[in-house]
């Protein structure tokens, strides 16, 4: 451990971890961003104890102070969006404009929830018993454990943290191992924004150590997790066994339906943006392109042309359209699925090969499969890379049936000029979010986010709906 190691933040103090991890740039593996502390289970326990101690005062303290702190954090994130976006792109690999955009999103989320602090009302309802009043109010849960993935290193921590704090909870947050930099920057901003000691604690470290300690701890009242299905299922089983509240946002295999009557340019833009931007590493990425016969060939040709024009390169270089894959392990997964697709009989119509660049990084040419069926593994399993499969459909009805034939249900998109089909799809898509003539990825920050089936479990995140998870309802009866 060196003096410049980025430390954990527990009970208002920056503390060294049990070990350290080195954070590297996936665009250039020789570029070290920094050494970051790795907590052990005992340190996770210390963070939970600090959050527990801080809870009563924070839960019942001044809501003006809470609002001011969140607003200050939001303002600082927005003022530093270029620098934070650069850090994000450097550690995660999405392009600089995407990184800056994500930092802005995080800042706006803090400002939104600064406002929500002052808008958390209740209901007063007449009782069926004369002379009695009934009040329904919301109270914070207690200590919340936040476990976040690597693909949105600042936005996901922000969209969990801001409502958790706004509604009066205290927090222990464990970011993904690959992206501690943005989480540390957020902790630094919150520490300086005036949060009382223990209200927010950062414990960087391994999921199997720190994450498991948080999931098992009886003083963690609620767990909000975003990540893979397998990890989410394990967390849910353990959390529910001890009656903790749990919210899971997991994978997707999102369909984009393209109908014969679609505007071709809109369809191609939606497909390329939704499937490949952010290197396809978005839970809302459209990895199944379900295209009706009449437009199929024109669509495939135009998508290939567009892919050929994309520049895959260093995430920080001007003009880069797609940055690298996040790490060697994800690159191996992507490449192995490309082999799986070939083996299943799909045609690799574009890309799919590892790219050599001036700097050593995890570069992959965006891959497009055609002649895929919805039964193939490349159409059923989340790959989480720049890989999409085109599936032919005879007509709208068949396209809708294919779109819904998946264990996931995060986001479903359709490109069409038919009001009839758009309205029908909006109603019948089995997904938490539906897009009409828009990419499946790319959502607003002030409205509910989440899915159905295997994609999500528990209340929605973001916007006012975040209160469902971060508060508990109390019904009070009052007689004079
Ligand atoms: P992951 O499941 O490997 O890890 C997520 C987090 O869980 C990390 O912080 C990890 O350290 C922690 N963890 C791992 N094992 C744990 C355990 N046993 N107990 C407690 N915590 C543990 O996921 P990832 O690879 O970081 O992220 C990619 C996944 O996230 C993809 O499947 C993607 O679809 C999903 N994702 C979903 C959404 C959504 O909102 N639906 C958003 C972004 C990403």
Short mmCIF file of C-alpha atoms and ligand atoms in Angstrom, two decimals:
data_model
loop_
_atom_site.label_atom_id
_atom_site.label_comp_id
_atom_site.label_asym_id
_atom_site.label_seq_id
_atom_site.Cartn_x
_atom_site.Cartn_y
_atom_site.Cartn_z
CA UNK A 1 0.00 0.00 0.00
CA UNK A 2 1.37 3.41 -0.94
CA UNK A 3 0.59 6.85 0.42
CA UNK A 4 -1.40 7.59 -2.71
CA UNK A 5 -3.72 4.58 -2.32
CA UNK A 6 -7.37 5.59 -2.51
CA UNK A 7 -8.89 4.55 0.79
CA UNK A 8 -12.25 3.38 2.04
CA UNK A 9 -14.52 5.87 3.80
CA UNK A 10 -15.91 4.61 7.09
CA UNK A 11 -17.46 6.61 9.95
CA UNK A 12 -16.25 9.86 8.41
CA UNK A 13 -12.60 8.71 8.14
CA UNK A 14 -10.50 7.58 5.18
CA UNK A 15 -9.16 4.18 6.17
CA UNK A 16 -6.71 1.79 4.54
CA UNK A 17 -8.09 -1.54 3.34
CA UNK A 18 -6.88 -5.03 4.14
CA UNK A 19 -5.25 -5.17 0.70
CA UNK A 20 -5.18 -3.08 -2.48
CA UNK A 21 -6.19 -3.53 -6.10
CA UNK A 22 -4.77 -1.81 -9.15
CA UNK A 23 -7.28 0.00 -11.38
CA UNK A 24 -6.23 -0.15 -15.05
CA UNK A 25 -7.41 1.52 -18.23
CA UNK A 26 -8.99 -1.01 -20.65
CA UNK A 27 -8.01 1.22 -23.61
CA UNK A 28 -4.35 0.99 -22.58
CA UNK A 29 -3.49 -1.66 -20.02
CA UNK A 30 -0.15 -0.01 -19.24
CA UNK A 31 -2.04 3.03 -17.88
CA UNK A 32 -2.61 2.63 -14.13
CA UNK A 33 -5.36 4.88 -12.74
CA UNK A 34 -4.47 4.16 -9.15
CA UNK A 35 -4.28 1.74 -6.26
CA UNK A 36 -7.57 1.29 -4.43
CA UNK A 37 -8.21 -0.18 -0.98
CA UNK A 38 -9.88 -3.57 -0.69
CA UNK A 39 -11.87 -4.09 2.49
CA UNK A 40 -12.27 -7.38 4.30
CA UNK A 41 -15.40 -8.63 6.07
CA UNK A 42 -14.38 -6.98 9.36
CA UNK A 43 -14.12 -3.59 7.65
CA UNK A 44 -17.53 -4.12 6.04
CA UNK A 45 -18.83 -4.80 9.55
CA UNK A 46 -17.26 -1.56 10.83
CA UNK A 47 -18.97 0.39 8.02
CA UNK A 48 -22.34 -1.20 8.84
CA UNK A 49 -21.87 -0.35 12.54
CA UNK A 50 -21.06 3.27 11.63
CA UNK A 51 -24.16 3.50 9.43
CA UNK A 52 -26.30 2.02 12.18
CA UNK A 53 -25.02 4.53 14.71
CA UNK A 54 -25.58 7.47 12.36
CA UNK A 55 -29.10 6.42 11.37
CA UNK A 56 -31.34 7.85 14.14
CA UNK A 57 -29.99 11.41 13.86
CA UNK A 58 -29.99 11.39 10.05
CA UNK A 59 -33.49 9.88 9.84
CA UNK A 60 -35.04 12.53 12.08
CA UNK A 61 -32.72 15.48 11.39
CA UNK A 62 -33.25 18.63 9.33
CA UNK A 63 -34.61 17.92 5.89
CA UNK A 64 -33.25 21.28 4.76
CA UNK A 65 -29.76 20.06 5.66
CA UNK A 66 -30.32 16.83 3.72
CA UNK A 67 -31.57 18.72 0.69
CA UNK A 68 -28.63 21.14 0.83
CA UNK A 69 -26.06 18.33 1.00
CA UNK A 70 -27.55 16.48 -1.97
CA UNK A 71 -27.80 19.72 -3.94
CA UNK A 72 -24.17 20.59 -3.18
CA UNK A 73 -23.08 17.12 -4.31
CA UNK A 74 -25.10 17.47 -7.52
CA UNK A 75 -23.64 20.91 -8.24
CA UNK A 76 -20.08 19.68 -7.74
CA UNK A 77 -20.62 16.66 -10.01
CA UNK A 78 -22.06 18.91 -12.73
CA UNK A 79 -19.26 21.45 -12.36
CA UNK A 80 -16.67 18.65 -12.67
CA UNK A 81 -18.49 16.65 -15.37
CA UNK A 82 -15.60 16.77 -17.85
CA UNK A 83 -13.02 15.56 -15.33
CA UNK A 84 -15.32 12.90 -13.84
CA UNK A 85 -16.38 11.80 -17.31
CA UNK A 86 -12.72 11.41 -18.26
CA UNK A 87 -12.02 9.31 -15.16
CA UNK A 88 -15.07 7.18 -15.98
CA UNK A 89 -14.03 6.61 -19.59
CA UNK A 90 -10.49 5.88 -18.51
CA UNK A 91 -11.50 3.18 -16.03
CA UNK A 92 -14.55 1.67 -17.81
CA UNK A 93 -13.84 2.25 -21.50
CA UNK A 94 -16.96 4.00 -22.76
CA UNK A 95 -16.20 6.98 -24.98
CA UNK A 96 -15.48 10.40 -23.48
CA UNK A 97 -18.82 11.95 -24.60
CA UNK A 98 -20.59 8.94 -23.06
CA UNK A 99 -18.55 9.30 -19.87
CA UNK A 100 -19.31 13.02 -19.58
CA UNK A 101 -22.97 12.33 -20.29
CA UNK A 102 -23.06 9.76 -17.51
CA UNK A 103 -21.42 12.17 -15.06
CA UNK A 104 -24.08 14.78 -15.93
CA UNK A 105 -26.75 12.21 -15.33
CA UNK A 106 -25.32 11.51 -11.87
CA UNK A 107 -25.27 15.23 -11.03
CA UNK A 108 -28.86 15.69 -12.18
CA UNK A 109 -29.98 12.70 -10.11
CA UNK A 110 -28.54 14.26 -6.94
CA UNK A 111 -30.31 17.53 -7.73
CA UNK A 112 -33.60 15.74 -8.44
CA UNK A 113 -33.48 13.97 -5.07
CA UNK A 114 -32.44 17.16 -3.30
CA UNK A 115 -35.87 18.40 -4.39
CA UNK A 116 -37.60 15.16 -3.43
CA UNK A 117 -36.38 15.54 0.17
CA UNK A 118 -38.77 18.47 0.52
CA UNK A 119 -41.63 16.82 -1.36
CA UNK A 120 -41.96 13.63 0.69
CA UNK A 121 -45.53 14.08 1.89
CA UNK A 122 -48.04 11.67 3.38
CA UNK A 123 -51.80 11.18 3.25
CA UNK A 124 -54.49 12.04 5.73
CA UNK A 125 -57.53 9.84 5.25
CA UNK A 126 -60.89 9.87 7.07
CA UNK A 127 -61.38 6.81 9.26
CA UNK A 128 -64.46 4.61 9.07
CA UNK A 129 -64.68 5.31 12.82
CA UNK A 130 -66.11 8.78 13.56
CA UNK A 131 -63.68 11.10 15.30
CA UNK A 132 -60.61 9.11 14.29
CA UNK A 133 -58.01 10.32 11.78
CA UNK A 134 -55.77 8.06 9.73
CA UNK A 135 -52.36 9.15 8.48
CA UNK A 136 -50.17 7.30 6.04
CA UNK A 137 -46.53 8.38 6.13
CA UNK A 138 -43.22 7.10 4.85
CA UNK A 139 -40.19 6.44 7.04
CA UNK A 140 -36.64 5.45 6.10
CA UNK A 141 -35.71 1.76 6.29
CA UNK A 142 -32.45 2.04 8.18
CA UNK A 143 -29.03 0.93 6.93
CA UNK A 144 -29.07 0.25 3.20
CA UNK A 145 -26.43 -1.84 1.43
CA UNK A 146 -25.74 -0.79 -2.16
CA UNK A 147 -23.95 -3.22 -4.49
CA UNK A 148 -23.21 -1.85 -7.95
CA UNK A 149 -21.88 -3.16 -11.30
CA UNK A 150 -19.04 -1.87 -13.46
CA UNK A 151 -20.90 -0.70 -16.54
CA UNK A 152 -22.32 2.59 -15.16
CA UNK A 153 -19.62 3.49 -12.64
CA UNK A 154 -21.11 6.83 -11.56
CA UNK A 155 -24.78 6.81 -12.64
CA UNK A 156 -25.80 3.60 -10.87
CA UNK A 157 -24.12 4.50 -7.56
CA UNK A 158 -25.81 7.93 -7.87
CA UNK A 159 -29.28 6.57 -8.61
CA UNK A 160 -29.11 4.34 -5.56
CA UNK A 161 -27.27 6.68 -3.20
CA UNK A 162 -29.23 9.87 -3.79
CA UNK A 163 -32.68 8.44 -2.97
CA UNK A 164 -31.29 6.32 -0.11
CA UNK A 165 -29.93 9.46 1.56
CA UNK A 166 -32.83 11.71 0.52
CA UNK A 167 -35.39 9.53 2.28
CA UNK A 168 -33.31 9.44 5.47
CA UNK A 169 -31.43 6.15 5.28
CA UNK A 170 -27.75 5.61 5.98
CA UNK A 171 -25.64 3.76 3.47
CA UNK A 172 -22.83 1.28 2.99
CA UNK A 173 -21.82 1.11 -0.68
CA UNK A 174 -19.69 -1.51 -2.40
CA UNK A 175 -18.82 -0.65 -6.00
CA UNK A 176 -17.70 -3.17 -8.63
CA UNK A 177 -14.04 -4.20 -8.42
CA UNK A 178 -13.29 -2.92 -11.93
CA UNK A 179 -14.42 0.68 -11.36
CA UNK A 180 -13.54 1.92 -7.87
CA UNK A 181 -12.40 5.32 -9.20
CA UNK A 182 -15.81 6.89 -9.80
CA UNK A 183 -17.20 5.48 -6.54
CA UNK A 184 -14.26 6.95 -4.65
CA UNK A 185 -14.80 10.33 -6.36
CA UNK A 186 -18.45 10.28 -5.30
CA UNK A 187 -17.47 9.45 -1.72
CA UNK A 188 -15.01 12.35 -1.72
CA UNK A 189 -17.69 14.72 -3.01
CA UNK A 190 -20.23 13.56 -0.42
CA UNK A 191 -17.68 13.76 2.40
CA UNK A 192 -17.01 17.41 1.50
CA UNK A 193 -20.69 18.19 0.92
CA UNK A 194 -21.19 17.99 4.69
CA UNK A 195 -22.64 14.54 5.38
CA UNK A 196 -22.39 13.67 9.07
CA UNK A 197 -19.94 10.86 9.87
CA UNK A 198 -21.31 7.38 9.24
CA UNK A 199 -24.26 8.44 7.05
CA UNK A 200 -22.40 7.29 3.94
CA UNK A 201 -19.67 4.65 3.95
CA UNK A 202 -17.64 3.37 1.03
CA UNK A 203 -16.20 -0.15 1.23
CA UNK A 204 -14.37 -1.11 -1.93
CA UNK A 205 -13.60 -4.80 -2.12
CA UNK A 206 -14.58 -8.15 -3.54
CA UNK A 207 -18.18 -9.22 -3.94
CA UNK A 208 -17.50 -12.60 -2.39
CA UNK A 209 -16.05 -10.90 0.71
CA UNK A 210 -17.50 -7.42 1.24
CA UNK A 211 -20.72 -8.01 -0.71
CA UNK A 212 -21.48 -11.25 1.09
CA UNK A 213 -20.77 -9.64 4.47
CA UNK A 214 -23.30 -6.90 3.67
CA UNK A 215 -25.93 -9.37 2.46
CA UNK A 216 -25.58 -11.53 5.57
CA UNK A 217 -25.48 -8.75 8.18
CA UNK A 218 -28.62 -8.46 10.34
CA UNK A 219 -28.22 -4.68 10.65
CA UNK A 220 -28.55 -4.10 6.89
CA UNK A 221 -32.28 -3.53 6.48
CA UNK A 222 -32.33 -3.25 2.70
CA UNK A 223 -30.10 -4.27 -0.22
CA UNK A 224 -30.22 -2.61 -3.62
CA UNK A 225 -28.23 -4.59 -6.18
CA UNK A 226 -27.50 -4.13 -9.86
CA UNK A 227 -25.49 -6.76 -11.66
CA UNK A 228 -25.76 -10.18 -13.22
CA UNK A 229 -28.65 -12.60 -12.81
CA UNK A 230 -26.58 -15.27 -11.09
CA UNK A 231 -25.23 -12.90 -8.43
CA UNK A 232 -28.65 -11.30 -7.96
CA UNK A 233 -30.38 -14.62 -7.39
CA UNK A 234 -27.83 -15.60 -4.74
CA UNK A 235 -28.20 -12.25 -2.96
CA UNK A 236 -32.00 -12.44 -3.03
CA UNK A 237 -32.07 -15.93 -1.53
CA UNK A 238 -29.84 -14.90 1.37
CA UNK A 239 -31.51 -11.52 1.95
CA UNK A 240 -35.02 -12.91 1.93
CA UNK A 241 -34.04 -15.72 4.28
CA UNK A 242 -33.36 -13.06 6.92
CA UNK A 243 -36.36 -10.90 5.85
CA UNK A 244 -34.28 -8.00 4.49
CA UNK A 245 -35.88 -5.83 1.81
CA UNK A 246 -34.25 -6.42 -1.55
CA UNK A 247 -34.27 -4.75 -4.96
CA UNK A 248 -32.49 -6.35 -7.92
CA UNK A 249 -31.75 -4.96 -11.38
CA UNK A 250 -30.15 -7.61 -13.54
CA UNK A 251 -29.64 -8.63 -17.12
CA UNK A 252 -31.47 -8.15 -20.38
CA UNK A 253 -31.82 -9.63 -23.85
CA UNK A 254 -33.69 -6.70 -25.23
CA UNK A 255 -35.50 -6.92 -28.57
CA UNK A 256 -35.70 -4.18 -31.18
CA UNK A 257 -38.50 -4.96 -33.63
CA UNK A 258 -38.17 -3.38 -37.07
CA UNK A 259 -41.33 -3.47 -39.22
CA UNK A 260 -41.60 -3.15 -42.99
CA UNK A 261 -43.11 0.33 -42.67
CA UNK A 262 -40.22 1.67 -40.54
CA UNK A 263 -38.13 4.61 -41.64
CA UNK A 264 -34.90 2.81 -42.58
CA UNK A 265 -32.54 5.49 -41.23
CA UNK A 266 -34.38 5.55 -37.88
CA UNK A 267 -34.27 1.75 -37.69
CA UNK A 268 -30.54 1.62 -38.42
CA UNK A 269 -29.76 4.42 -35.95
CA UNK A 270 -31.81 2.75 -33.22
CA UNK A 271 -30.18 -0.62 -33.87
CA UNK A 272 -26.59 0.62 -34.00
CA UNK A 273 -26.98 3.01 -31.08
CA UNK A 274 -28.90 0.51 -28.97
CA UNK A 275 -26.83 -2.57 -29.72
CA UNK A 276 -23.28 -1.26 -29.93
CA UNK A 277 -22.78 2.09 -28.22
CA UNK A 278 -21.07 1.89 -24.84
CA UNK A 279 -19.52 -1.23 -26.43
CA UNK A 280 -22.84 -3.04 -26.01
CA UNK A 281 -22.22 -3.17 -22.26
CA UNK A 282 -25.61 -1.88 -21.22
CA UNK A 283 -28.35 -3.90 -19.58
CA UNK A 284 -30.76 -2.13 -21.96
CA UNK A 285 -28.72 -2.92 -25.11
CA UNK A 286 -30.77 -4.32 -28.00
CA UNK A 287 -29.03 -7.60 -28.71
CA UNK A 288 -31.95 -9.13 -30.67
CA UNK A 289 -32.90 -7.28 -33.86
CA UNK A 290 -36.22 -8.78 -34.98
CA UNK A 291 -36.86 -7.66 -38.54
CA UNK A 292 -39.82 -8.36 -40.84
CA UNK A 293 -39.25 -9.81 -44.31
CA UNK A 294 -39.98 -6.73 -46.44
CA UNK A 295 -37.22 -4.56 -44.91
CA UNK A 296 -34.82 -7.31 -43.75
CA UNK A 297 -32.21 -7.21 -46.51
CA UNK A 298 -32.14 -3.41 -46.80
CA UNK A 299 -31.83 -3.14 -43.01
CA UNK A 300 -28.96 -5.64 -42.77
CA UNK A 301 -27.06 -3.94 -45.61
CA UNK A 302 -27.48 -0.50 -44.04
CA UNK A 303 -26.47 -1.69 -40.55
CA UNK A 304 -23.31 -3.27 -42.01
CA UNK A 305 -22.45 0.00 -43.78
CA UNK A 306 -22.92 1.92 -40.57
CA UNK A 307 -20.82 -0.53 -38.55
CA UNK A 308 -18.04 -0.32 -41.14
CA UNK A 309 -17.93 3.45 -40.58
CA UNK A 310 -17.63 3.22 -36.78
CA UNK A 311 -14.26 3.93 -35.23
CA UNK A 312 -13.29 1.48 -32.49
CA UNK A 313 -10.42 2.97 -30.52
CA UNK A 314 -9.12 4.46 -27.28
CA UNK A 315 -12.12 5.66 -25.26
CA UNK A 316 -10.44 9.03 -24.65
CA UNK A 317 -9.40 9.68 -28.27
CA UNK A 318 -11.44 12.26 -30.17
CA UNK A 319 -13.67 10.67 -32.80
CA UNK A 320 -13.90 7.25 -31.16
CA UNK A 321 -17.37 5.74 -31.56
CA UNK A 322 -16.81 2.54 -29.59
CA UNK A 323 -14.30 2.09 -26.81
CA UNK A 324 -12.79 -1.23 -25.70
CA UNK A 325 -14.48 -4.07 -23.86
CA UNK A 326 -14.05 -3.61 -20.10
CA UNK A 327 -11.51 -6.38 -19.42
CA UNK A 328 -9.95 -9.62 -20.63
CA UNK A 329 -12.58 -11.80 -19.02
CA UNK A 330 -15.49 -9.96 -20.71
CA UNK A 331 -13.57 -10.01 -24.01
CA UNK A 332 -13.13 -13.79 -23.68
CA UNK A 333 -16.88 -14.11 -23.02
CA UNK A 334 -17.73 -12.02 -26.09
CA UNK A 335 -15.36 -14.00 -28.32
CA UNK A 336 -16.65 -17.31 -27.02
CA UNK A 337 -20.27 -16.29 -27.79
CA UNK A 338 -19.18 -15.33 -31.30
CA UNK A 339 -17.92 -18.91 -31.71
CA UNK A 340 -21.14 -20.24 -30.16
CA UNK A 341 -23.20 -18.25 -32.71
CA UNK A 342 -21.18 -19.61 -35.60
CA UNK A 343 -21.48 -23.14 -34.24
CA UNK A 344 -25.25 -22.75 -33.93
CA UNK A 345 -25.49 -21.87 -37.62
CA UNK A 346 -25.94 -18.11 -37.46
CA UNK A 347 -24.02 -16.15 -40.12
CA UNK A 348 -21.40 -13.70 -38.86
CA UNK A 349 -22.22 -10.89 -41.27
CA UNK A 350 -19.85 -8.31 -39.78
CA UNK A 351 -16.97 -7.95 -37.32
CA UNK A 352 -16.43 -10.13 -34.29
CA UNK A 353 -12.63 -10.13 -34.41
CA UNK A 354 -10.20 -8.78 -31.86
CA UNK A 355 -8.58 -5.56 -33.09
CA UNK A 356 -4.94 -4.61 -32.61
CA UNK A 357 -4.32 -0.93 -31.81
CA UNK A 358 -1.31 1.22 -31.05
CA UNK A 359 -1.91 0.66 -27.34
CA UNK A 360 -2.70 -2.72 -25.84
CA UNK A 361 -6.38 -2.83 -24.91
CA UNK A 362 -9.45 -5.05 -25.20
CA UNK A 363 -10.67 -3.97 -28.62
CA UNK A 364 -13.36 -5.93 -30.43
CA UNK A 365 -14.93 -5.18 -33.83
CA UNK A 366 -18.73 -4.90 -33.38
CA UNK A 367 -20.28 -8.23 -34.37
CA UNK A 368 -23.50 -8.67 -36.34
CA UNK A 369 -25.08 -12.08 -36.78
CA UNK A 370 -27.79 -12.71 -39.36
CA UNK A 371 -29.95 -15.78 -40.01
CA UNK A 372 -30.22 -16.28 -36.27
CA UNK A 373 -33.19 -17.92 -34.60
CA UNK A 374 -34.61 -17.04 -31.24
CA UNK A 375 -33.79 -20.53 -29.97
CA UNK A 376 -30.03 -19.99 -30.32
CA UNK A 377 -27.96 -19.27 -27.24
CA UNK A 378 -26.81 -15.96 -28.80
CA UNK A 379 -30.50 -14.94 -28.76
CA UNK A 380 -31.33 -16.25 -25.30
CA UNK A 381 -28.31 -15.47 -23.09
CA UNK A 382 -27.01 -12.04 -22.20
CA UNK A 383 -23.58 -11.59 -23.79
CA UNK A 384 -22.96 -8.03 -22.57
CA UNK A 385 -20.72 -7.02 -25.44
CA UNK A 386 -20.94 -5.43 -28.92
CA UNK A 387 -22.73 -8.44 -30.39
CA UNK A 388 -26.24 -8.44 -31.92
CA UNK A 389 -28.26 -11.04 -33.83
CA UNK A 390 -30.80 -10.37 -36.57
CA UNK A 391 -33.84 -12.65 -36.43
CA UNK A 392 -36.31 -12.72 -39.34
CA UNK A 393 -40.03 -12.46 -38.66
CA UNK A 394 -42.89 -12.99 -41.12
CA UNK A 395 -45.03 -10.16 -39.78
CA UNK A 396 -45.78 -8.00 -36.74
CA UNK A 397 -47.53 -10.76 -34.81
CA UNK A 398 -44.61 -13.12 -35.16
CA UNK A 399 -42.15 -10.33 -34.31
CA UNK A 400 -44.03 -9.54 -31.09
CA UNK A 401 -44.14 -13.22 -30.13
CA UNK A 402 -40.36 -13.51 -30.66
CA UNK A 403 -39.73 -10.29 -28.75
CA UNK A 404 -41.61 -11.66 -25.73
CA UNK A 405 -40.09 -15.15 -25.95
CA UNK A 406 -37.23 -14.53 -23.53
CA UNK A 407 -36.55 -15.06 -19.85
CA UNK A 408 -35.78 -11.32 -19.57
CA UNK A 409 -38.04 -8.26 -19.67
CA UNK A 410 -36.10 -5.04 -19.24
CA UNK A 411 -36.70 -2.94 -22.36
CA UNK A 412 -38.47 -3.65 -25.68
CA UNK A 413 -38.28 -1.42 -28.74
CA UNK A 414 -40.13 -1.11 -32.01
CA UNK A 415 -39.43 0.97 -35.12
CA UNK A 416 -42.57 1.56 -37.15
CA UNK A 417 -44.70 4.28 -38.70
CA UNK A 418 -47.88 2.40 -37.85
CA UNK A 419 -49.78 3.91 -34.94
CA UNK A 420 -51.76 0.67 -34.68
CA UNK A 421 -48.67 -1.49 -34.25
CA UNK A 422 -46.91 0.99 -31.99
CA UNK A 423 -49.93 1.17 -29.68
CA UNK A 424 -50.35 -2.61 -29.65
CA UNK A 425 -46.64 -3.17 -28.95
CA UNK A 426 -46.63 -0.61 -26.15
CA UNK A 427 -49.42 -2.56 -24.46
CA UNK A 428 -48.25 -6.12 -25.17
CA UNK A 429 -44.45 -5.98 -24.88
CA UNK A 430 -43.56 -7.95 -21.74
CA UNK A 431 -40.98 -5.46 -20.49
CA UNK A 432 -40.63 -2.80 -17.84
CA UNK A 433 -39.78 -0.18 -20.46
CA UNK A 434 -40.93 0.23 -24.07
CA UNK A 435 -39.39 2.40 -26.79
CA UNK A 436 -41.13 3.47 -29.99
CA UNK A 437 -38.80 4.78 -32.72
CA UNK A 438 -36.03 5.16 -30.10
CA UNK A 439 -33.07 2.95 -29.13
CA UNK A 440 -33.76 0.51 -26.26
CA UNK A 441 -30.83 2.01 -24.35
CA UNK A 442 -30.93 5.63 -23.20
CA UNK A 443 -33.46 6.55 -20.52
CA UNK A 444 -34.42 9.67 -18.56
CA UNK A 445 -33.24 10.06 -14.99
CA UNK A 446 -36.50 11.20 -13.37
CA UNK A 447 -38.89 8.37 -14.27
CA UNK A 448 -39.08 4.72 -13.15
CA UNK A 449 -36.43 2.34 -14.41
CA UNK A 450 -36.65 -1.44 -14.23
CA UNK A 451 -37.88 -4.62 -15.82
CA UNK A 452 -40.03 -7.71 -15.54
CA UNK A 453 -39.41 -11.46 -15.50
CA UNK A 454 -35.76 -12.36 -14.94
CA UNK A 455 -34.51 -8.78 -15.36
CA UNK A 456 -35.66 -7.20 -12.12
CA UNK A 457 -37.09 -7.97 -8.72
CA UNK A 458 -38.66 -5.58 -6.24
CA UNK A 459 -39.72 -1.96 -6.61
CA UNK A 460 -38.54 0.23 -9.49
CA UNK A 461 -35.53 2.53 -9.25
CA UNK A 462 -35.32 6.24 -10.06
CA UNK A 463 -37.76 9.12 -10.06
CA UNK A 464 -40.43 9.31 -7.37
CA UNK A 465 -40.89 5.52 -7.53
CA UNK A 466 -37.56 5.16 -5.74
CA UNK A 467 -39.48 5.88 -2.53
CA UNK A 468 -41.08 2.43 -2.76
CA UNK A 469 -37.80 0.75 -1.93
CA UNK A 470 -36.09 3.34 0.24
CA UNK A 471 -39.01 3.95 2.60
CA UNK A 472 -41.44 1.90 4.61
CA UNK A 473 -45.06 2.96 5.02
CA UNK A 474 -46.61 3.64 8.42
CA UNK A 475 -50.36 3.91 9.04
CA UNK A 476 -51.21 5.91 12.17
CA UNK A 477 -54.69 6.14 13.78
CA UNK A 478 -55.35 9.17 15.97
CA UNK A 479 -58.31 9.75 18.25
CA UNK A 480 -58.62 13.17 19.93
P1 LIG B 1 -21.81 -8.92 -11.18
O1 LIG B 1 -23.07 -9.61 -10.79
O2 LIG B 1 -20.62 -9.73 -11.48
O3 LIG B 1 -21.37 -7.91 -10.02
C1 LIG B 1 -22.24 -6.91 -9.56
C2 LIG B 1 -21.80 -6.52 -8.15
O4 LIG B 1 -22.06 -7.61 -7.26
C3 LIG B 1 -20.32 -6.19 -8.03
O5 LIG B 1 -20.15 -5.10 -7.14
C4 LIG B 1 -19.76 -7.47 -7.44
O6 LIG B 1 -18.55 -7.28 -6.75
C5 LIG B 1 -20.88 -7.88 -6.50
N1 LIG B 1 -20.88 -9.29 -6.12
C6 LIG B 1 -20.35 -10.33 -6.81
N2 LIG B 1 -20.54 -11.49 -6.12
C7 LIG B 1 -21.21 -11.17 -4.99
C8 LIG B 1 -21.71 -11.92 -3.90
N3 LIG B 1 -21.56 -13.25 -3.82
N4 LIG B 1 -22.37 -11.27 -2.91
C9 LIG B 1 -22.55 -9.93 -2.97
N5 LIG B 1 -22.09 -9.16 -3.99
C10 LIG B 1 -21.44 -9.77 -4.99
O7 LIG B 1 -22.19 -7.95 -12.41
P2 LIG B 1 -21.19 -7.04 -13.27
O8 LIG B 1 -20.41 -7.93 -14.15
O9 LIG B 1 -20.49 -6.05 -12.41
O10 LIG B 1 -22.23 -6.19 -14.13
C11 LIG B 1 -22.75 -6.63 -15.34
C12 LIG B 1 -24.19 -7.10 -15.14
O11 LIG B 1 -24.97 -6.06 -14.60
C13 LIG B 1 -24.88 -7.48 -16.43
O12 LIG B 1 -25.58 -8.70 -16.27
C14 LIG B 1 -25.88 -6.36 -16.66
O13 LIG B 1 -27.00 -6.69 -17.40
C15 LIG B 1 -26.21 -5.98 -15.28
N6 LIG B 1 -26.75 -4.62 -15.23
C16 LIG B 1 -28.09 -4.46 -15.00
C17 LIG B 1 -28.65 -3.21 -14.97
C18 LIG B 1 -30.11 -3.03 -14.70
O14 LIG B 1 -30.47 -1.99 -14.19
N7 LIG B 1 -30.95 -4.00 -15.00
C19 LIG B 1 -27.84 -2.09 -15.13
C20 LIG B 1 -26.48 -2.27 -15.36
C21 LIG B 1 -25.94 -3.56 -15.38
#
